[in-house]
Each structure stands twice: as structure tokens, then as C-alpha cells.
Amino acid sequence: MDNDRLTQLPMSRIRTVMKTSPDMGNINPEALFLMCRSAEMFIEHMAKGAHRQGKKSLEYKDLAQYVENDEKLEFLLQILPKKITVKEYKTMMEKKPGTDED
Amino acid sequence: MQDDLEGTHSEDSGGEQLLKVGTPLREQDRFLPIANITKIMKKSVPTNGKIAKEARECIQECVSEFISFITSEASDRCHMEKRKTINGEDILCAMYALGFENYIEPLKLYLSKYKDNMITERHHSDESHDPMQTGESSRQGSGK
């Protein structure tokens, strides 16, 4: 049917995810539809934004970099830590004064 | 696997579950299907472009986080106005409040298409005297 073609993500699952928020009431069908569409737009926005010009692949680090550079994506910072090498980590720890070593 | 907290651990494999209080959330309850996500991502990068598995999984988590983020804001607004049901406007206002105002115009366009579809469906059901049809959509998408 037409409404199915308007969305690419399963609305039942969107509702399940929404329901994990604390103190959630009911969700009317319009709100569910809008949430579904905006989730799709969000995926496109992230993929397009993070993808580097000229590069063929999209990697985790591209996403981490993109999130760091976009203010409104701040809410994602804690689930998208930028990865560092062991060497970088060691350098970082050496710079920190008074860190307790195990 | 996770230990049960207080609730029972449901073993059914259906997509939509009643979330019992205390039942630990399964992966499939917290995230959207990765196949659908990958499909959408592929449209946003050049053809033949590769998307690392880690990147896909990352987006999968990010989308759920995004949904929760918007939902909380919409839910707060709803509570403040002493309503129990989140409506479309709550979602749009949340988008605006959280910095996603550029989504609003395209969303409104989609919403009008959706409403047109609903009206068309209602006309069809009126003609066929379907007693089941109500204001609420009885089909929430078949998860394609």
C-alpha cells in the first residue's frame, strides 16, 4: 500500500524503540510516521555527511570525526568515542600528572 | 546472555513484543534492523562505495539514540501540556528544539502525503463498509 512505500523502516520497531524512553505515553500514528521518516533522514544525513569526498568506503572513524565536528550531534559523542591507538593512549597518560598507575 | 532481572524472559521470536516491566531489552528491541539501515546508507554514498561493518553497526546505535533523544523531548512537551499522547506537532517541535529544524519542511511534505493516503484509505473503506476502520492506522508497516 502507499503508506508502506513512504517508509523504509519498520514502524513497529520504531515504536518499540520509542517506548524504551522513560515515562512514555501513547504515540499517535502521525507522530510515529514522522519519527520513522526522520530516522531515515538521519541515516542519510549521517552517511552523506561523514562520507569523505573521493573515498570509496565509509568507515567508523569517518562517522566519529563527523559527529565531533557537528554541534547538534553532540548527543552522540558518548556512544561514538573516537578511537585512538595504544601509542596515542600511552602518550596521553604520560602527559597526565599524578595518574595512579595500577 | 543477560541475567533476568525480575520479569520473565520471553522466548517468542516475533518482531513486536510487549515489553514487560523488568524484562531485559533484547538487541532487536533496542535497534532497528541493520538490513534496512544499510539499504538507506547505500543510497547516500556513491554506487559501489563500501560501508564498513563497524560503520553500519555504529549508525544502527546512533539512530536509536536519535529516536530516544527526539522522543524524550517530545514526551516532555506532551507532559507539560498535560497530554498523554504524543502527536505530530510534538515531534516537529522537538526537532526544532534540538537543532534539526532543517528536517521540518521535508517532514511536513511527507506528512501531507501520508494524510492524503489515510483519507484515500478511509474513502475506500467507507465504500466497502469495513467496520474495522478507525482513526488509528491498523497497519504499521510490514517491516520490508
PDB file of C-alpha atoms in Angstrom:
ATOM      1  CA  MET A   1       0.000   0.000   0.000  1.00  0.00           C
ATOM      2  CA  ASP A   2       1.019   3.617  -0.392  1.00  0.00           C
ATOM      3  CA  ASN A   3       1.984   4.252   3.193  1.00  0.00           C
ATOM      4  CA  ASP A   4       4.370   1.322   3.155  1.00  0.00           C
ATOM      5  CA  ARG A   5       6.148   2.887   0.227  1.00  0.00           C
ATOM      6  CA  LEU A   6       6.515   6.115   2.125  1.00  0.00           C
ATOM      7  CA  THR A   7       8.689   4.495   4.759  1.00  0.00           C
ATOM      8  CA  GLN A   8      11.692   2.212   4.592  1.00  0.00           C
ATOM      9  CA  LEU A   9      11.994   1.346   8.232  1.00  0.00           C
ATOM     10  CA  PRO A  10       9.530  -0.880  10.075  1.00  0.00           C
ATOM     11  CA  MET A  11       7.164   1.309  12.075  1.00  0.00           C
ATOM     12  CA  SER A  12       6.504  -1.386  14.643  1.00  0.00           C
ATOM     13  CA  ARG A  13      10.167  -1.436  15.546  1.00  0.00           C
ATOM     14  CA  ILE A  14      10.344   2.356  15.662  1.00  0.00           C
ATOM     15  CA  ARG A  15       7.528   2.273  18.163  1.00  0.00           C
ATOM     16  CA  THR A  16       9.340  -0.311  20.258  1.00  0.00           C
ATOM     17  CA  VAL A  17      12.435   1.864  20.392  1.00  0.00           C
ATOM     18  CA  MET A  18      10.374   4.945  21.274  1.00  0.00           C
ATOM     19  CA  LYS A  19       8.721   3.020  24.078  1.00  0.00           C
ATOM     20  CA  THR A  20      12.071   2.450  25.758  1.00  0.00           C
ATOM     21  CA  SER A  21      12.074   6.116  26.781  1.00  0.00           C
ATOM     22  CA  PRO A  22      11.029   6.569  30.400  1.00  0.00           C
ATOM     23  CA  ASP A  23       7.509   7.792  31.181  1.00  0.00           C
ATOM     24  CA  MET A  24       6.351   7.426  27.628  1.00  0.00           C
ATOM     25  CA  GLY A  25       2.670   7.840  26.962  1.00  0.00           C
ATOM     26  CA  ASN A  26       0.964   6.840  23.755  1.00  0.00           C
ATOM     27  CA  ILE A  27       2.110   7.708  20.302  1.00  0.00           C
ATOM     28  CA  ASN A  28      -0.362   8.807  17.680  1.00  0.00           C
ATOM     29  CA  PRO A  29       0.061   7.437  14.134  1.00  0.00           C
ATOM     30  CA  GLU A  30       1.248  10.759  12.711  1.00  0.00           C
ATOM     31  CA  ALA A  31       3.949  11.055  15.318  1.00  0.00           C
ATOM     32  CA  LEU A  32       5.067   7.503  14.581  1.00  0.00           C
ATOM     33  CA  PHE A  33       5.206   8.228  10.885  1.00  0.00           C
ATOM     34  CA  LEU A  34       7.211  11.417  11.422  1.00  0.00           C
ATOM     35  CA  MET A  35       9.625   9.615  13.706  1.00  0.00           C
ATOM     36  CA  CYS A  36      10.105   6.933  11.094  1.00  0.00           C
ATOM     37  CA  ARG A  37      10.800   9.423   8.323  1.00  0.00           C
ATOM     38  CA  SER A  38      13.122  11.485  10.455  1.00  0.00           C
ATOM     39  CA  ALA A  39      15.094   8.373  11.410  1.00  0.00           C
ATOM     40  CA  GLU A  40      15.546   7.664   7.712  1.00  0.00           C
ATOM     41  CA  MET A  41      16.606  11.244   7.072  1.00  0.00           C
ATOM     42  CA  PHE A  42      19.012  10.997   9.953  1.00  0.00           C
ATOM     43  CA  ILE A  43      20.679   7.913   8.473  1.00  0.00           C
ATOM     44  CA  GLU A  44      21.046   9.648   5.107  1.00  0.00           C
ATOM     45  CA  HIS A  45      22.362  12.772   6.767  1.00  0.00           C
ATOM     46  CA  MET A  46      24.968  10.844   8.739  1.00  0.00           C
ATOM     47  CA  ALA A  47      26.092   8.700   5.830  1.00  0.00           C
ATOM     48  CA  LYS A  48      26.329  11.611   3.396  1.00  0.00           C
ATOM     49  CA  GLY A  49      27.934  13.925   5.910  1.00  0.00           C
ATOM     50  CA  ALA A  50      30.551  11.502   7.095  1.00  0.00           C
ATOM     51  CA  HIS A  51      31.480  10.175   3.694  1.00  0.00           C
ATOM     52  CA  ARG A  52      34.707  11.711   2.502  1.00  0.00           C
ATOM     53  CA  GLN A  53      34.877  13.120  -0.987  1.00  0.00           C
ATOM     54  CA  GLY A  54      36.777  10.859  -3.311  1.00  0.00           C
ATOM     55  CA  LYS A  55      36.917   7.966  -0.884  1.00  0.00           C
ATOM     56  CA  LYS A  56      35.137   4.780  -1.798  1.00  0.00           C
ATOM     57  CA  SER A  57      34.453   3.473   1.652  1.00  0.00           C
ATOM     58  CA  LEU A  58      32.722   4.753   4.739  1.00  0.00           C
ATOM     59  CA  GLU A  59      34.420   3.824   7.977  1.00  0.00           C
ATOM     60  CA  TYR A  60      33.716   4.143  11.668  1.00  0.00           C
ATOM     61  CA  LYS A  61      36.360   6.826  12.029  1.00  0.00           C
ATOM     62  CA  ASP A  62      34.647   8.971   9.394  1.00  0.00           C
ATOM     63  CA  LEU A  63      31.495   8.883  11.493  1.00  0.00           C
ATOM     64  CA  ALA A  64      33.351   9.658  14.700  1.00  0.00           C
ATOM     65  CA  GLN A  65      35.033  12.615  13.049  1.00  0.00           C
ATOM     66  CA  TYR A  66      31.779  13.897  11.598  1.00  0.00           C
ATOM     67  CA  VAL A  67      29.980  13.742  14.916  1.00  0.00           C
ATOM     68  CA  GLU A  68      32.753  15.637  16.602  1.00  0.00           C
ATOM     69  CA  ASN A  69      32.521  18.444  14.078  1.00  0.00           C
ATOM     70  CA  ASP A  70      28.778  18.927  14.199  1.00  0.00           C
ATOM     71  CA  GLU A  71      27.340  20.668  17.238  1.00  0.00           C
ATOM     72  CA  LYS A  72      23.894  19.236  17.014  1.00  0.00           C
ATOM     73  CA  LEU A  73      25.296  15.713  17.064  1.00  0.00           C
ATOM     74  CA  GLU A  74      26.780  16.251  20.491  1.00  0.00           C
ATOM     75  CA  PHE A  75      24.277  13.809  21.982  1.00  0.00           C
ATOM     76  CA  LEU A  76      26.095  11.068  20.083  1.00  0.00           C
ATOM     77  CA  LEU A  77      29.524  11.796  21.450  1.00  0.00           C
ATOM     78  CA  GLN A  78      29.351   9.316  24.265  1.00  0.00           C
ATOM     79  CA  ILE A  79      28.351   6.411  22.081  1.00  0.00           C
ATOM     80  CA  LEU A  80      30.834   7.253  19.393  1.00  0.00           C
ATOM     81  CA  PRO A  81      34.190   7.596  21.043  1.00  0.00           C
ATOM     82  CA  LYS A  82      36.977   8.432  18.709  1.00  0.00           C
ATOM     83  CA  LYS A  83      39.357   5.555  18.615  1.00  0.00           C
ATOM     84  CA  ILE A  84      42.976   6.088  19.399  1.00  0.00           C
ATOM     85  CA  THR A  85      45.959   3.825  19.037  1.00  0.00           C
ATOM     86  CA  VAL A  86      47.688   2.305  22.049  1.00  0.00           C
ATOM     87  CA  LYS A  87      50.643   4.566  21.355  1.00  0.00           C
ATOM     88  CA  GLU A  88      48.472   7.679  21.470  1.00  0.00           C
ATOM     89  CA  TYR A  89      46.903   6.453  24.678  1.00  0.00           C
ATOM     90  CA  LYS A  90      50.267   5.968  26.314  1.00  0.00           C
ATOM     91  CA  THR A  91      51.370   9.440  25.287  1.00  0.00           C
ATOM     92  CA  MET A  92      48.163  10.854  26.704  1.00  0.00           C
ATOM     93  CA  MET A  93      48.646   9.072  30.028  1.00  0.00           C
ATOM     94  CA  GLU A  94      52.221  10.244  30.290  1.00  0.00           C
ATOM     95  CA  LYS A  95      51.083  13.819  29.948  1.00  0.00           C
ATOM     96  CA  LYS A  96      48.565  13.475  32.760  1.00  0.00           C
ATOM     97  CA  PRO A  97      50.108  14.451  36.090  1.00  0.00           C
ATOM     98  CA  GLY A  98      49.572  12.303  39.171  1.00  0.00           C
ATOM     99  CA  THR A  99      47.698   9.491  37.455  1.00  0.00           C
ATOM    100  CA  ASP A 100      47.612   6.390  39.594  1.00  0.00           C
ATOM    101  CA  GLU A 101      49.235   3.519  37.828  1.00  0.00           C
ATOM    102  CA  ASP A 102      47.927   0.027  38.522  1.00  0.00           C
TER     103      ASP A 102
ATOM    104  CA  MET B   1      23.340 -13.788  27.747  1.00  0.00           C
ATOM    105  CA  GLN B   2      21.987 -11.319  30.220  1.00  0.00           C
ATOM    106  CA  ASP B   3      20.561 -12.484  33.516  1.00  0.00           C
ATOM    107  CA  ASP B   4      16.878 -11.998  34.031  1.00  0.00           C
ATOM    108  CA  LEU B   5      16.043  -9.208  36.391  1.00  0.00           C
ATOM    109  CA  GLU B   6      12.542  -9.563  37.759  1.00  0.00           C
ATOM    110  CA  GLY B   7      10.392 -10.275  34.758  1.00  0.00           C
ATOM    111  CA  THR B   8      10.108 -13.387  32.715  1.00  0.00           C
ATOM    112  CA  HIS B   9      12.298 -13.897  29.729  1.00  0.00           C
ATOM    113  CA  SER B  10      10.074 -14.222  26.714  1.00  0.00           C
ATOM    114  CA  GLU B  11      11.246 -16.736  24.177  1.00  0.00           C
ATOM    115  CA  ASP B  12       8.967 -15.839  21.316  1.00  0.00           C
ATOM    116  CA  SER B  13      10.664 -14.749  18.168  1.00  0.00           C
ATOM    117  CA  GLY B  14       8.044 -12.334  16.872  1.00  0.00           C
ATOM    118  CA  GLY B  15       9.082  -8.842  15.926  1.00  0.00           C
ATOM    119  CA  GLU B  16       6.815  -6.863  18.157  1.00  0.00           C
ATOM    120  CA  GLN B  17       6.868  -7.743  21.834  1.00  0.00           C
ATOM    121  CA  LEU B  18       5.021  -6.474  24.829  1.00  0.00           C
ATOM    122  CA  LEU B  19       7.762  -5.078  26.978  1.00  0.00           C
ATOM    123  CA  LYS B  20       7.159  -6.452  30.445  1.00  0.00           C
ATOM    124  CA  VAL B  21       8.479  -4.472  33.344  1.00  0.00           C
ATOM    125  CA  GLY B  22      11.826  -5.831  34.412  1.00  0.00           C
ATOM    126  CA  THR B  23      12.397  -7.812  31.229  1.00  0.00           C
ATOM    127  CA  PRO B  24      15.810  -7.002  29.866  1.00  0.00           C
ATOM    128  CA  LEU B  25      15.664  -5.408  26.451  1.00  0.00           C
ATOM    129  CA  ARG B  26      16.890  -7.592  23.644  1.00  0.00           C
ATOM    130  CA  GLU B  27      19.076  -6.232  20.870  1.00  0.00           C
ATOM    131  CA  GLN B  28      16.192  -6.366  18.451  1.00  0.00           C
ATOM    132  CA  ASP B  29      14.048  -4.242  20.750  1.00  0.00           C
ATOM    133  CA  ARG B  30      16.626  -1.515  21.071  1.00  0.00           C
ATOM    134  CA  PHE B  31      17.766  -1.258  17.472  1.00  0.00           C
ATOM    135  CA  LEU B  32      16.348  -1.031  14.004  1.00  0.00           C
ATOM    136  CA  PRO B  33      17.118  -3.849  11.551  1.00  0.00           C
ATOM    137  CA  ILE B  34      20.575  -3.448  10.117  1.00  0.00           C
ATOM    138  CA  ALA B  35      19.492  -4.530   6.631  1.00  0.00           C
ATOM    139  CA  ASN B  36      17.101  -1.594   6.299  1.00  0.00           C
ATOM    140  CA  ILE B  37      19.687   0.780   7.662  1.00  0.00           C
ATOM    141  CA  THR B  38      22.337  -0.469   5.266  1.00  0.00           C
ATOM    142  CA  LYS B  39      19.996  -0.013   2.325  1.00  0.00           C
ATOM    143  CA  ILE B  40      19.387   3.600   3.232  1.00  0.00           C
ATOM    144  CA  MET B  41      23.078   4.239   3.787  1.00  0.00           C
ATOM    145  CA  LYS B  42      23.979   2.772   0.424  1.00  0.00           C
ATOM    146  CA  LYS B  43      21.774   5.303  -1.287  1.00  0.00           C
ATOM    147  CA  SER B  44      23.681   8.098   0.370  1.00  0.00           C
ATOM    148  CA  VAL B  45      27.152   7.100  -0.732  1.00  0.00           C
ATOM    149  CA  PRO B  46      28.420   6.685  -4.289  1.00  0.00           C
ATOM    150  CA  THR B  47      27.479   3.438  -6.022  1.00  0.00           C
ATOM    151  CA  ASN B  48      29.968   0.653  -5.366  1.00  0.00           C
ATOM    152  CA  GLY B  49      31.091   2.502  -2.270  1.00  0.00           C
ATOM    153  CA  LYS B  50      31.803   0.180   0.639  1.00  0.00           C
ATOM    154  CA  ILE B  51      30.390   0.665   4.078  1.00  0.00           C
ATOM    155  CA  ALA B  52      32.442  -0.899   6.838  1.00  0.00           C
ATOM    156  CA  LYS B  53      30.555  -3.265   9.118  1.00  0.00           C
ATOM    157  CA  GLU B  54      31.580  -1.179  12.083  1.00  0.00           C
ATOM    158  CA  ALA B  55      30.156   1.913  10.446  1.00  0.00           C
ATOM    159  CA  ARG B  56      26.818   0.187   9.863  1.00  0.00           C
ATOM    160  CA  GLU B  57      26.589  -1.009  13.434  1.00  0.00           C
ATOM    161  CA  CYS B  58      27.559   2.419  14.630  1.00  0.00           C
ATOM    162  CA  ILE B  59      24.768   4.058  12.663  1.00  0.00           C
ATOM    163  CA  GLN B  60      22.384   1.447  13.994  1.00  0.00           C
ATOM    164  CA  GLU B  61      23.175   2.590  17.538  1.00  0.00           C
ATOM    165  CA  CYS B  62      23.116   6.247  16.570  1.00  0.00           C
ATOM    166  CA  VAL B  63      19.642   6.027  15.066  1.00  0.00           C
ATOM    167  CA  SER B  64      18.223   4.510  18.218  1.00  0.00           C
ATOM    168  CA  GLU B  65      19.911   7.216  20.209  1.00  0.00           C
ATOM    169  CA  PHE B  66      18.439   9.813  17.886  1.00  0.00           C
ATOM    170  CA  ILE B  67      14.957   8.349  18.264  1.00  0.00           C
ATOM    171  CA  SER B  68      15.254   8.358  22.059  1.00  0.00           C
ATOM    172  CA  PHE B  69      16.609  11.893  22.012  1.00  0.00           C
ATOM    173  CA  ILE B  70      13.708  13.265  19.988  1.00  0.00           C
ATOM    174  CA  THR B  71      11.154  11.138  21.798  1.00  0.00           C
ATOM    175  CA  SER B  72      12.219  12.347  25.249  1.00  0.00           C
ATOM    176  CA  GLU B  73      11.932  15.945  24.182  1.00  0.00           C
ATOM    177  CA  ALA B  74       8.538  15.353  22.571  1.00  0.00           C
ATOM    178  CA  SER B  75       7.379  13.418  25.606  1.00  0.00           C
ATOM    179  CA  ASP B  76       8.405  16.239  27.958  1.00  0.00           C
ATOM    180  CA  ARG B  77       6.462  18.750  25.933  1.00  0.00           C
ATOM    181  CA  CYS B  78       3.471  16.448  25.982  1.00  0.00           C
ATOM    182  CA  HIS B  79       3.602  16.085  29.758  1.00  0.00           C
ATOM    183  CA  MET B  80       3.972  19.798  30.226  1.00  0.00           C
ATOM    184  CA  GLU B  81       0.758  20.322  28.336  1.00  0.00           C
ATOM    185  CA  LYS B  82      -0.885  17.576  30.376  1.00  0.00           C
ATOM    186  CA  ARG B  83      -1.493  15.353  27.400  1.00  0.00           C
ATOM    187  CA  LYS B  84      -0.937  11.619  27.306  1.00  0.00           C
ATOM    188  CA  THR B  85      -0.445  11.041  23.619  1.00  0.00           C
ATOM    189  CA  ILE B  86       2.491  12.318  21.609  1.00  0.00           C
ATOM    190  CA  ASN B  87       1.300  13.862  18.375  1.00  0.00           C
ATOM    191  CA  GLY B  88       2.977  15.001  15.183  1.00  0.00           C
ATOM    192  CA  GLU B  89       3.449  18.531  16.383  1.00  0.00           C
ATOM    193  CA  ASP B  90       5.329  17.344  19.458  1.00  0.00           C
ATOM    194  CA  ILE B  91       7.784  15.573  17.199  1.00  0.00           C
ATOM    195  CA  LEU B  92       8.247  18.584  14.935  1.00  0.00           C
ATOM    196  CA  CYS B  93       8.738  20.911  17.887  1.00  0.00           C
ATOM    197  CA  ALA B  94      11.284  18.538  19.350  1.00  0.00           C
ATOM    198  CA  MET B  95      13.168  18.566  16.037  1.00  0.00           C
ATOM    199  CA  TYR B  96      13.259  22.318  16.134  1.00  0.00           C
ATOM    200  CA  ALA B  97      14.306  22.492  19.768  1.00  0.00           C
ATOM    201  CA  LEU B  98      17.148  20.025  19.292  1.00  0.00           C
ATOM    202  CA  GLY B  99      18.655  21.642  16.223  1.00  0.00           C
ATOM    203  CA  PHE B 100      17.117  19.529  13.479  1.00  0.00           C
ATOM    204  CA  GLU B 101      14.982  22.294  12.045  1.00  0.00           C
ATOM    205  CA  ASN B 102      16.183  21.504   8.548  1.00  0.00           C
ATOM    206  CA  TYR B 103      14.253  18.255   8.748  1.00  0.00           C
ATOM    207  CA  ILE B 104      10.969  20.018   9.385  1.00  0.00           C
ATOM    208  CA  GLU B 105       9.998  21.144   5.877  1.00  0.00           C
ATOM    209  CA  PRO B 106      10.644  17.774   4.206  1.00  0.00           C
ATOM    210  CA  LEU B 107       8.814  16.085   7.070  1.00  0.00           C
ATOM    211  CA  LYS B 108       5.799  18.303   6.613  1.00  0.00           C
ATOM    212  CA  LEU B 109       5.723  17.383   2.933  1.00  0.00           C
ATOM    213  CA  TYR B 110       5.803  13.700   3.776  1.00  0.00           C
ATOM    214  CA  LEU B 111       3.178  14.175   6.404  1.00  0.00           C
ATOM    215  CA  SER B 112       0.761  15.656   3.890  1.00  0.00           C
ATOM    216  CA  LYS B 113       1.333  12.682   1.572  1.00  0.00           C
ATOM    217  CA  TYR B 114       0.685  10.367   4.492  1.00  0.00           C
ATOM    218  CA  LYS B 115      -2.520  12.197   5.371  1.00  0.00           C
ATOM    219  CA  ASP B 116      -3.679  12.048   1.776  1.00  0.00           C
ATOM    220  CA  ASN B 117      -3.142   8.305   1.824  1.00  0.00           C
ATOM    221  CA  MET B 118      -5.118   7.963   5.023  1.00  0.00           C
ATOM    222  CA  ILE B 119      -8.022   9.899   3.523  1.00  0.00           C
ATOM    223  CA  THR B 120      -7.925   7.730   0.410  1.00  0.00           C
ATOM    224  CA  GLU B 121      -7.950   4.600   2.544  1.00  0.00           C
ATOM    225  CA  ARG B 122     -10.876   5.875   4.537  1.00  0.00           C
ATOM    226  CA  HIS B 123     -12.870   6.540   1.395  1.00  0.00           C
ATOM    227  CA  HIS B 124     -12.160   3.049   0.161  1.00  0.00           C
ATOM    228  CA  SER B 125     -13.198   1.538   3.448  1.00  0.00           C
ATOM    229  CA  ASP B 126     -16.356   3.646   3.602  1.00  0.00           C
ATOM    230  CA  GLU B 127     -17.312   2.327   0.221  1.00  0.00           C
ATOM    231  CA  SER B 128     -16.717  -1.229   1.296  1.00  0.00           C
ATOM    232  CA  HIS B 129     -18.430  -0.690   4.664  1.00  0.00           C
ATOM    233  CA  ASP B 130     -15.456  -2.006   6.577  1.00  0.00           C
ATOM    234  CA  PRO B 131     -16.404  -1.941  10.268  1.00  0.00           C
ATOM    235  CA  MET B 132     -12.759  -2.314  11.352  1.00  0.00           C
ATOM    236  CA  GLN B 133     -11.519   1.006  10.057  1.00  0.00           C
ATOM    237  CA  THR B 134     -10.864   3.528  12.800  1.00  0.00           C
ATOM    238  CA  GLY B 135      -8.935   6.777  13.060  1.00  0.00           C
ATOM    239  CA  GLU B 136      -5.832   4.847  14.139  1.00  0.00           C
ATOM    240  CA  SER B 137      -3.841   3.195  11.438  1.00  0.00           C
ATOM    241  CA  SER B 138      -4.239  -0.547  11.722  1.00  0.00           C
ATOM    242  CA  ARG B 139      -1.186  -1.180   9.609  1.00  0.00           C
ATOM    243  CA  GLN B 140       2.084  -0.014  10.942  1.00  0.00           C
ATOM    244  CA  GLY B 141       4.275  -1.136   8.102  1.00  0.00           C
ATOM    245  CA  SER B 142       5.236  -4.673   7.287  1.00  0.00           C
ATOM    246  CA  GLY B 143       8.893  -4.239   8.041  1.00  0.00           C
ATOM    247  CA  LYS B 144      10.200  -4.567   4.499  1.00  0.00           C
TER     248      LYS B 144
END
